[in-house]
Amino acid sequence: MENDASAVIDAKPPQSLTDPLTDPFTPPADSSLWRTNFLLGAATASYQIEGAATEDGRLPSIWDTFSATPGKVLAGDTGALACDHYHRWEEDVNLLAGLGLEAYRLSTAWPRVMDENGAPNHKGLDFYKRLLGRLKEKGISTFVTLYHWDLPQHLEDRGGWLNRDTAYRFADYADLMSRELHGLVDAWATLNEPWCSAYLGYGNGHHAPGLANGRFATQAMHHLLLAHGLAIPVLHANDPRSLKGLVANVGRGTPNSESAGDRRAAELYEVQHNAWILDPLFKGEYPQDLVELWPGTEPLVLEGDMQTIAAPLDFLGINYYFRTSLASDGAHGFRDVPLEGVERTQMGWEVYPDGLRDLLIGFKETYANLPPIYITENGMASNDEVVDGRVEDTQRISFLKRHLAAVDQAIKAGVDVRGYFLWSLMDNFEWAFGYERRFGIVHIDYATQKRTIKRSAELVAKFLKDRNARAQ
């Protein structure tokens, strides 16, 4: 998920949201969510939950290196153990099945399945085969993301995403995984949130590998998108029956005032957050406004690159979390203006469900070739505690209900949205914020690894049970 430390401010939700709510998750009778072909699932990522960072031939990733660097991650936390999913995957699959969730989005760890020479690591591959096989036995649809930020450190040592060769190594990785996991994957996503990989990793240094240079960000983005484009035909060749797509995090920007400067600032924010990725995918070009934002940072683009990047997709994954209020910076960019008196999450992010609806409708109007959409991440962090064996995450319940209503509104406006994945199945390693921020619908006691189902998960399960009964 997008996770920029600069976005965090001290804020608490309105008191009204801490009051008990009666069965707040049940959608209205005319909601599109009652359709049995609308997938409802949960998502995780390899480095955030797996642990076992040095077991069975797994190599170091850039996040192992970054989190072990003093001052980079809150409290010095690392993903070395995380949720110990590598050893507890059977328990976690049973959790998914017990809640009645219909789909599971996970990522595979590149450093776990290949050595430095590109040869397969069969112990790592066997882990994913067992996991995906059990999910299929349980009737759970499998959405697999190939890259959720854990680049092998040996590739970063050769330049990482600044090195064009990394895109070709990614295609090799996609080839291996789609051959080995053929038939076990319902949908492949090449990349998760290339905006975060490029901008937070290479533009401002808040994420691994911790570099901070505007030209680095645009070049890294180009190589990430090139890697995506090179992988798509490989996935089609090796696993033709699966869906192929990419997951993008998107941001809603609104002007802080009606001035022309603030309106332009909001437009430029959405260019940087959304069009930077979506225009190459669906128009075959980078937005011209990027030059206004970042003059002199144009990436090196070789002949044929943009056609490769714009390969047709079966789906687009959308990750959405918050809205940002923007004002002109007095030059050619924008600055954030935090609004007062609004509901915020533990991350300090504003809760703004209308932003999801507005973005989905806007994308449909902007991109004539937009494929079907899955909301591949949506959720919130809260400071959840287990009290008498229960976790009453009331704000999350309200958050989910309102964002699912926004998805329903987009569907009724003609947007082809086919599913929704809660972020996240379980509390986990939240990147630069370590283990302090809890996004899960299942609570993790990191000292004991005990899993406790939160009230939000109970209500999701109840809805799915009611929907199944209604369909019979």
XYZ file of C-alpha atoms in Angstrom:
472
model
C 0.000 0.000 0.000
C 1.036 3.595 -0.317
C 2.888 4.397 2.865
C 4.529 7.814 2.892
C 5.714 8.773 6.373
C 5.196 12.455 5.549
C 1.427 11.847 5.397
C 1.144 10.871 9.056
C -0.282 13.390 11.491
C -1.729 12.996 14.962
C -5.473 12.550 14.592
C -8.321 10.633 16.169
C -11.622 9.481 14.652
C -14.776 11.356 15.630
C -16.223 10.062 18.891
C -19.430 8.984 17.131
C -17.562 6.199 15.349
C -16.540 4.622 18.630
C -20.177 4.069 19.577
C -21.579 0.545 19.104
C -23.088 -0.083 15.673
C -25.733 -2.722 15.067
C -24.850 -5.109 12.225
C -23.296 -2.228 10.267
C -21.810 -4.274 7.447
C -24.973 -5.528 5.746
C -25.380 -3.676 2.417
C -28.812 -2.472 1.265
C -30.945 -4.927 -0.674
C -30.237 -3.289 -4.047
C -26.443 -3.292 -3.603
C -24.285 -4.849 -6.328
C -22.364 -6.603 -3.554
C -25.139 -9.169 -3.279
C -24.179 -10.516 -6.712
C -22.623 -13.934 -6.308
C -20.086 -13.168 -9.064
C -18.711 -10.178 -7.122
C -15.615 -11.556 -5.390
C -14.982 -10.582 -1.791
C -11.557 -11.487 -0.457
C -8.545 -10.375 1.542
C -4.955 -9.530 0.635
C -1.429 -9.872 2.030
C 2.155 -9.512 0.774
C 5.125 -11.846 1.106
C 7.595 -9.680 3.039
C 4.873 -8.388 5.337
C 3.741 -11.794 6.607
C 6.050 -14.676 5.668
C 9.075 -14.304 7.923
C 11.597 -17.146 7.479
C 13.888 -14.570 5.905
C 16.945 -16.833 5.806
C 15.335 -20.284 5.529
C 15.346 -22.795 2.685
C 17.601 -20.824 0.404
C 15.816 -17.477 0.496
C 18.188 -14.665 -0.466
C 18.201 -11.150 1.028
C 15.823 -8.567 -0.413
C 16.095 -4.787 -0.460
C 13.646 -4.707 2.454
C 15.863 -6.965 4.540
C 18.687 -4.515 3.943
C 16.582 -1.378 4.424
C 14.850 -2.500 7.609
C 18.172 -3.563 9.130
C 19.524 -0.031 8.579
C 19.195 2.037 11.776
C 16.589 4.784 11.569
C 14.776 3.492 8.489
C 11.925 1.576 10.166
C 9.985 2.528 13.287
C 11.360 0.823 16.431
C 13.979 -0.956 14.327
C 11.417 -3.575 13.271
C 12.145 -5.959 10.394
C 10.258 -8.610 8.465
C 12.553 -11.405 9.628
C 9.688 -13.093 11.535
C 6.610 -11.014 10.662
C 3.512 -13.247 11.045
C 5.526 -16.455 10.599
C 3.198 -17.323 7.728
C 5.905 -19.477 6.145
C 5.383 -21.966 8.974
C 1.745 -21.195 9.837
C 0.270 -21.033 6.337
C -2.116 -23.927 6.971
C -3.635 -22.119 9.943
C -3.965 -18.981 7.848
C -5.661 -20.799 4.968
C -8.100 -22.271 7.467
C -8.780 -18.742 8.734
C -9.606 -17.611 5.205
C -11.865 -20.579 4.601
C -13.532 -20.283 8.000
C -14.479 -16.688 7.272
C -15.973 -17.747 3.958
C -13.731 -15.406 1.977
C -13.968 -16.188 -1.717
C -10.570 -14.972 -2.902
C -7.079 -14.427 -1.565
C -4.528 -12.046 -3.000
C -0.924 -12.880 -2.068
C 2.502 -12.169 -3.459
C 5.413 -14.448 -4.170
C 8.881 -13.502 -2.936
C 11.360 -13.237 -5.787
C 14.354 -13.885 -3.436
C 12.694 -17.097 -2.219
C 12.352 -18.811 -5.581
C 15.510 -17.987 -7.607
C 19.213 -17.893 -6.883
C 21.636 -15.210 -8.063
C 22.142 -17.015 -11.370
C 18.411 -17.278 -12.053
C 18.199 -20.985 -11.235
C 15.040 -22.124 -9.431
C 15.023 -22.661 -5.673
C 12.695 -25.643 -5.413
C 12.173 -25.357 -1.674
C 10.760 -21.878 -2.137
C 8.667 -22.931 -5.118
C 7.294 -25.900 -3.195
C 6.066 -23.563 -0.447
C 3.913 -21.651 -2.925
C 2.726 -24.849 -4.580
C 1.520 -26.201 -1.237
C -0.111 -22.908 -0.299
C -1.885 -22.386 -3.620
C -2.875 -26.025 -3.842
C -4.571 -25.874 -0.446
C -6.361 -22.640 -1.397
C -7.711 -24.332 -4.514
C -8.846 -27.319 -2.412
C -10.797 -24.878 -0.236
C -12.440 -23.314 -3.294
C -10.709 -19.951 -2.781
C -9.793 -17.964 -5.911
C -6.082 -17.157 -6.093
C -4.746 -13.747 -7.137
C -0.933 -13.759 -7.201
C 1.241 -10.647 -7.393
C 4.745 -11.286 -8.660
C 6.375 -8.147 -7.273
C 5.297 -6.598 -3.980
C 8.514 -4.627 -3.442
C 10.939 -7.352 -2.247
C 13.550 -7.031 -4.997
C 16.510 -9.399 -4.540
C 19.368 -7.404 -3.023
C 21.859 -8.788 -5.548
C 19.870 -7.094 -8.313
C 19.801 -3.815 -6.383
C 23.561 -4.120 -6.047
C 23.665 -3.970 -9.860
C 21.456 -0.887 -9.997
C 18.030 -2.274 -9.162
C 15.202 -0.605 -11.059
C 17.640 2.011 -12.371
C 19.236 -0.768 -14.414
C 17.282 -1.697 -17.549
C 18.501 -5.267 -17.211
C 16.311 -5.718 -14.097
C 13.242 -5.576 -16.344
C 14.532 -8.572 -18.298
C 15.392 -10.442 -15.118
C 11.816 -9.831 -13.988
C 10.564 -11.430 -17.197
C 12.720 -14.475 -16.371
C 11.152 -14.575 -12.903
C 7.647 -14.332 -14.396
C 8.522 -17.157 -16.770
C 9.663 -19.424 -13.937
C 6.652 -18.716 -11.729
C 4.037 -19.112 -14.445
C 5.565 -22.413 -15.545
C 5.883 -23.778 -12.017
C 2.491 -22.539 -10.746
C 0.536 -23.168 -13.942
C -3.055 -24.092 -13.118
C -2.867 -22.919 -9.496
C -3.364 -19.196 -10.175
C -6.614 -17.566 -11.242
C -5.154 -14.102 -11.797
C -1.582 -12.836 -12.102
C -0.604 -9.251 -11.262
C 2.861 -8.292 -12.426
C 3.523 -5.353 -10.077
C 2.036 -3.967 -6.907
C 1.957 -0.171 -6.750
C 4.826 0.838 -9.035
C 4.271 4.425 -7.792
C 5.531 3.379 -4.359
C 8.438 1.384 -5.741
C 9.556 4.267 -7.954
C 8.720 7.370 -5.928
C 9.077 6.204 -2.328
C 11.987 3.902 -3.143
C 13.990 6.069 -5.541
C 12.413 9.544 -5.389
C 12.215 10.464 -1.701
C 13.918 7.542 0.035
C 11.118 6.657 2.451
C 11.111 3.046 1.216
C 13.755 0.556 0.130
C 16.265 0.993 -1.370
C 16.173 4.472 0.157
C 17.408 6.632 -2.741
C 16.194 10.198 -3.238
C 16.501 11.696 -6.702
C 13.761 12.842 -9.068
C 15.487 11.467 -12.142
C 15.939 8.142 -10.367
C 12.178 7.970 -9.732
C 11.147 8.464 -13.363
C 13.771 6.052 -14.673
C 12.849 3.418 -12.087
C 9.182 3.793 -13.039
C 9.985 3.267 -16.708
C 11.905 0.094 -16.006
C 9.162 -1.179 -13.682
C 6.533 -0.653 -16.367
C 8.823 -2.165 -18.980
C 9.220 -5.219 -16.740
C 5.441 -5.444 -16.556
C 5.115 -5.246 -20.336
C 7.792 -7.866 -20.917
C 6.120 -10.245 -18.457
C 2.596 -10.089 -19.893
C 3.262 -12.202 -23.057
C 5.278 -14.676 -20.965
C 2.335 -15.135 -18.587
C -0.029 -15.549 -21.539
C 2.191 -18.211 -23.092
C 2.720 -20.236 -19.922
C -0.662 -19.901 -18.216
C -3.207 -18.870 -20.863
C -6.342 -19.542 -18.797
C -5.447 -17.115 -16.006
C -6.146 -13.376 -15.921
C -3.231 -10.952 -16.305
C -3.049 -7.446 -14.900
C -1.252 -4.868 -12.778
C -2.076 -3.283 -9.411
C -1.874 0.511 -9.102
C -2.327 2.626 -6.001
C -4.339 5.732 -6.810
C -4.901 8.964 -4.942
C -7.770 11.426 -4.945
C -6.633 15.056 -4.944
C -9.037 17.927 -4.349
C -8.243 21.673 -4.359
C -7.995 23.467 -1.039
C -9.817 26.433 -2.574
C -11.531 27.411 -5.816
C -8.509 29.381 -7.005
C -7.072 28.450 -10.380
C -3.725 27.666 -8.739
C -5.219 25.218 -6.244
C -7.332 23.534 -8.900
C -4.231 23.071 -11.017
C -2.381 21.710 -7.978
C -5.052 19.038 -7.527
C -4.818 18.129 -11.217
C -1.046 17.777 -11.014
C -1.327 15.617 -7.895
C -3.533 13.153 -9.759
C -1.201 13.258 -12.761
C 1.680 12.272 -10.486
C -0.255 9.626 -8.549
C -2.491 8.169 -11.250
C -1.730 9.195 -14.832
C 2.000 8.524 -14.396
C 1.114 4.817 -14.357
C -2.240 4.593 -16.144
C -1.401 6.719 -19.200
C 1.485 4.446 -20.269
C -0.690 1.369 -19.724
C -3.761 2.597 -21.596
C -2.513 5.412 -23.847
C 1.025 4.228 -24.552
C 2.601 7.496 -23.408
C 3.663 9.377 -20.299
C 1.562 12.435 -19.359
C 3.055 15.671 -20.636
C 2.263 17.368 -17.329
C 5.029 15.358 -15.660
C 7.510 17.659 -17.380
C 5.878 20.630 -15.633
C 6.119 18.850 -12.287
C 9.628 17.467 -12.678
C 11.499 19.312 -15.438
C 14.647 17.574 -16.588
C 13.749 14.154 -15.188
C 12.455 12.483 -18.356
C 13.457 8.791 -18.429
C 15.441 7.177 -21.203
C 12.830 5.441 -23.375
C 13.971 3.190 -26.201
C 12.081 2.486 -29.404
C 9.262 0.011 -28.840
C 9.192 0.419 -25.052
C 5.825 2.156 -24.896
C 4.176 -0.439 -27.135
C 5.520 -3.151 -24.825
C 4.195 -1.371 -21.741
C 0.738 -0.880 -23.294
C 0.091 -4.610 -23.791
C -3.665 -5.291 -23.317
C -4.681 -6.356 -19.796
C -7.445 -8.621 -18.514
C -7.897 -6.538 -15.367
C -6.621 -3.542 -13.471
C -6.129 -3.725 -9.722
C -6.907 -0.521 -7.832
C -5.601 0.209 -4.320
C -7.214 3.197 -2.602
C -6.806 4.624 0.907
C -7.308 8.386 1.246
C -7.888 11.844 -0.213
C -5.386 14.720 -0.153
C -6.256 18.419 -0.135
C -3.882 20.398 -2.376
C -2.759 23.971 -2.790
C -0.382 25.545 -5.269
C 3.216 25.694 -4.105
C 3.604 29.026 -5.859
C 5.742 27.532 -8.598
C 4.808 24.569 -10.814
C 3.751 21.991 -8.262
C 1.572 21.372 -5.236
C 1.668 21.099 -1.471
C -0.539 19.154 0.935
C -2.903 21.143 3.146
C -4.206 18.818 5.915
C -7.887 19.473 6.559
C -9.109 20.003 10.096
C -12.056 18.236 11.697
C -12.077 15.243 9.354
C -12.039 11.564 10.275
C -8.603 9.984 10.097
C -7.106 6.548 10.598
C -4.139 5.503 12.734
C -1.966 6.405 9.737
C -3.253 9.967 9.819
C -4.971 9.421 6.451
C -8.352 11.041 5.852
C -11.290 8.660 5.476
C -12.920 9.733 2.209
C -14.986 7.010 0.504
C -16.282 9.366 -2.202
C -12.748 9.565 -3.541
C -12.831 5.898 -4.534
C -16.130 6.323 -6.369
C -14.981 9.499 -8.118
C -11.690 7.997 -9.260
C -13.323 4.853 -10.637
C -15.835 6.868 -12.626
C -13.098 9.227 -13.817
C -10.909 6.359 -15.033
C -13.817 4.929 -17.021
C -14.314 8.308 -18.692
C -10.597 8.838 -19.363
C -9.488 5.443 -20.689
C -11.589 3.951 -23.483
C -9.735 0.620 -23.208
C -10.002 0.304 -19.418
C -10.295 -3.403 -18.514
C -12.456 -4.797 -15.687
C -11.378 -3.583 -12.252
C -10.752 -5.323 -8.951
C -10.292 -3.259 -5.806
C -7.164 -5.110 -4.773
C -6.572 -3.160 -1.551
C -8.790 -1.017 0.650
C -8.711 -0.819 4.412
C -7.441 1.138 7.378
C -5.047 0.990 10.308
C -6.295 1.274 13.870
C -4.719 0.700 17.255
C -6.577 -2.558 17.879
C -6.297 -4.428 21.163
C -7.619 -7.762 22.356
C -9.946 -7.255 25.326
C -11.471 -10.343 26.934
C -10.639 -12.347 23.838
C -12.301 -9.921 21.392
C -11.265 -7.048 19.126
C -14.011 -4.468 18.570
C -12.641 -2.543 15.570
C -15.662 -0.296 15.171
C -14.043 2.351 12.998
C -12.851 -0.293 10.508
C -16.372 -1.716 10.242
C -17.734 1.725 9.415
C -14.854 2.350 7.003
C -15.482 -0.867 5.088
C -19.221 -0.339 4.877
C -18.817 3.161 3.428
C -16.118 2.219 0.937
C -18.068 -0.782 -0.290
C -21.027 1.566 -0.755
C -18.760 3.799 -2.866
C -17.816 0.778 -5.005
C -21.504 -0.011 -5.445
C -22.144 3.576 -6.567
C -19.364 3.281 -9.163
C -20.800 0.015 -10.469
C -24.235 1.616 -10.813
C -22.552 4.441 -12.741
C -21.286 1.895 -15.269
C -17.812 0.984 -13.973
C -17.009 -2.721 -14.378
C -15.808 -3.598 -10.858
C -15.705 -7.344 -10.250
C -14.323 -7.744 -6.759
C -12.948 -6.221 -3.578
C -10.023 -7.317 -1.402
C -9.742 -6.088 2.173
C -6.316 -4.918 3.245
C -5.355 -6.878 5.085
C -6.177 -10.404 6.132
C -3.976 -9.983 9.190
C -1.936 -7.362 11.001
C 1.581 -7.398 9.603
C 4.886 -5.615 9.005
C 3.734 -2.203 7.819
C 6.905 -1.227 5.955
C 8.514 1.936 7.403
C 6.059 1.825 10.335
C 7.041 -1.650 11.485
C 4.477 -3.445 13.635
C 2.804 -0.435 15.226
C 0.068 0.095 12.589
C -2.577 -2.624 12.383
C -4.480 -3.048 9.100
C -5.732 -6.614 9.591
C -9.198 -8.052 10.078
C -7.336 -10.693 12.094
C -5.270 -9.506 15.064
C -1.724 -10.832 15.463
C -0.058 -11.027 18.860
C 3.533 -10.744 17.655
C 4.950 -12.183 20.885
C 2.951 -15.419 20.614
C 1.767 -15.359 16.967
C -1.777 -15.947 18.209
C -4.453 -15.059 15.641
C -7.663 -13.406 16.919
C -10.539 -12.711 14.553
C -11.708 -9.104 14.843
C -15.346 -8.008 14.842
C -14.931 -6.681 11.278
C -14.001 -10.175 10.083
C -17.008 -11.653 11.853
C -19.326 -9.255 10.051
C -17.731 -9.918 6.668
C -18.228 -13.632 7.284
C -21.857 -13.056 8.262
C -22.514 -11.103 5.078
C -20.987 -13.824 2.889
C -23.032 -16.487 4.664
C -26.205 -14.431 4.170
C -25.367 -13.864 0.507
C -24.859 -17.575 -0.080
C -28.150 -18.362 1.626
C -29.919 -15.722 -0.424
C -28.527 -17.200 -3.665
C -29.866 -20.692 -2.938
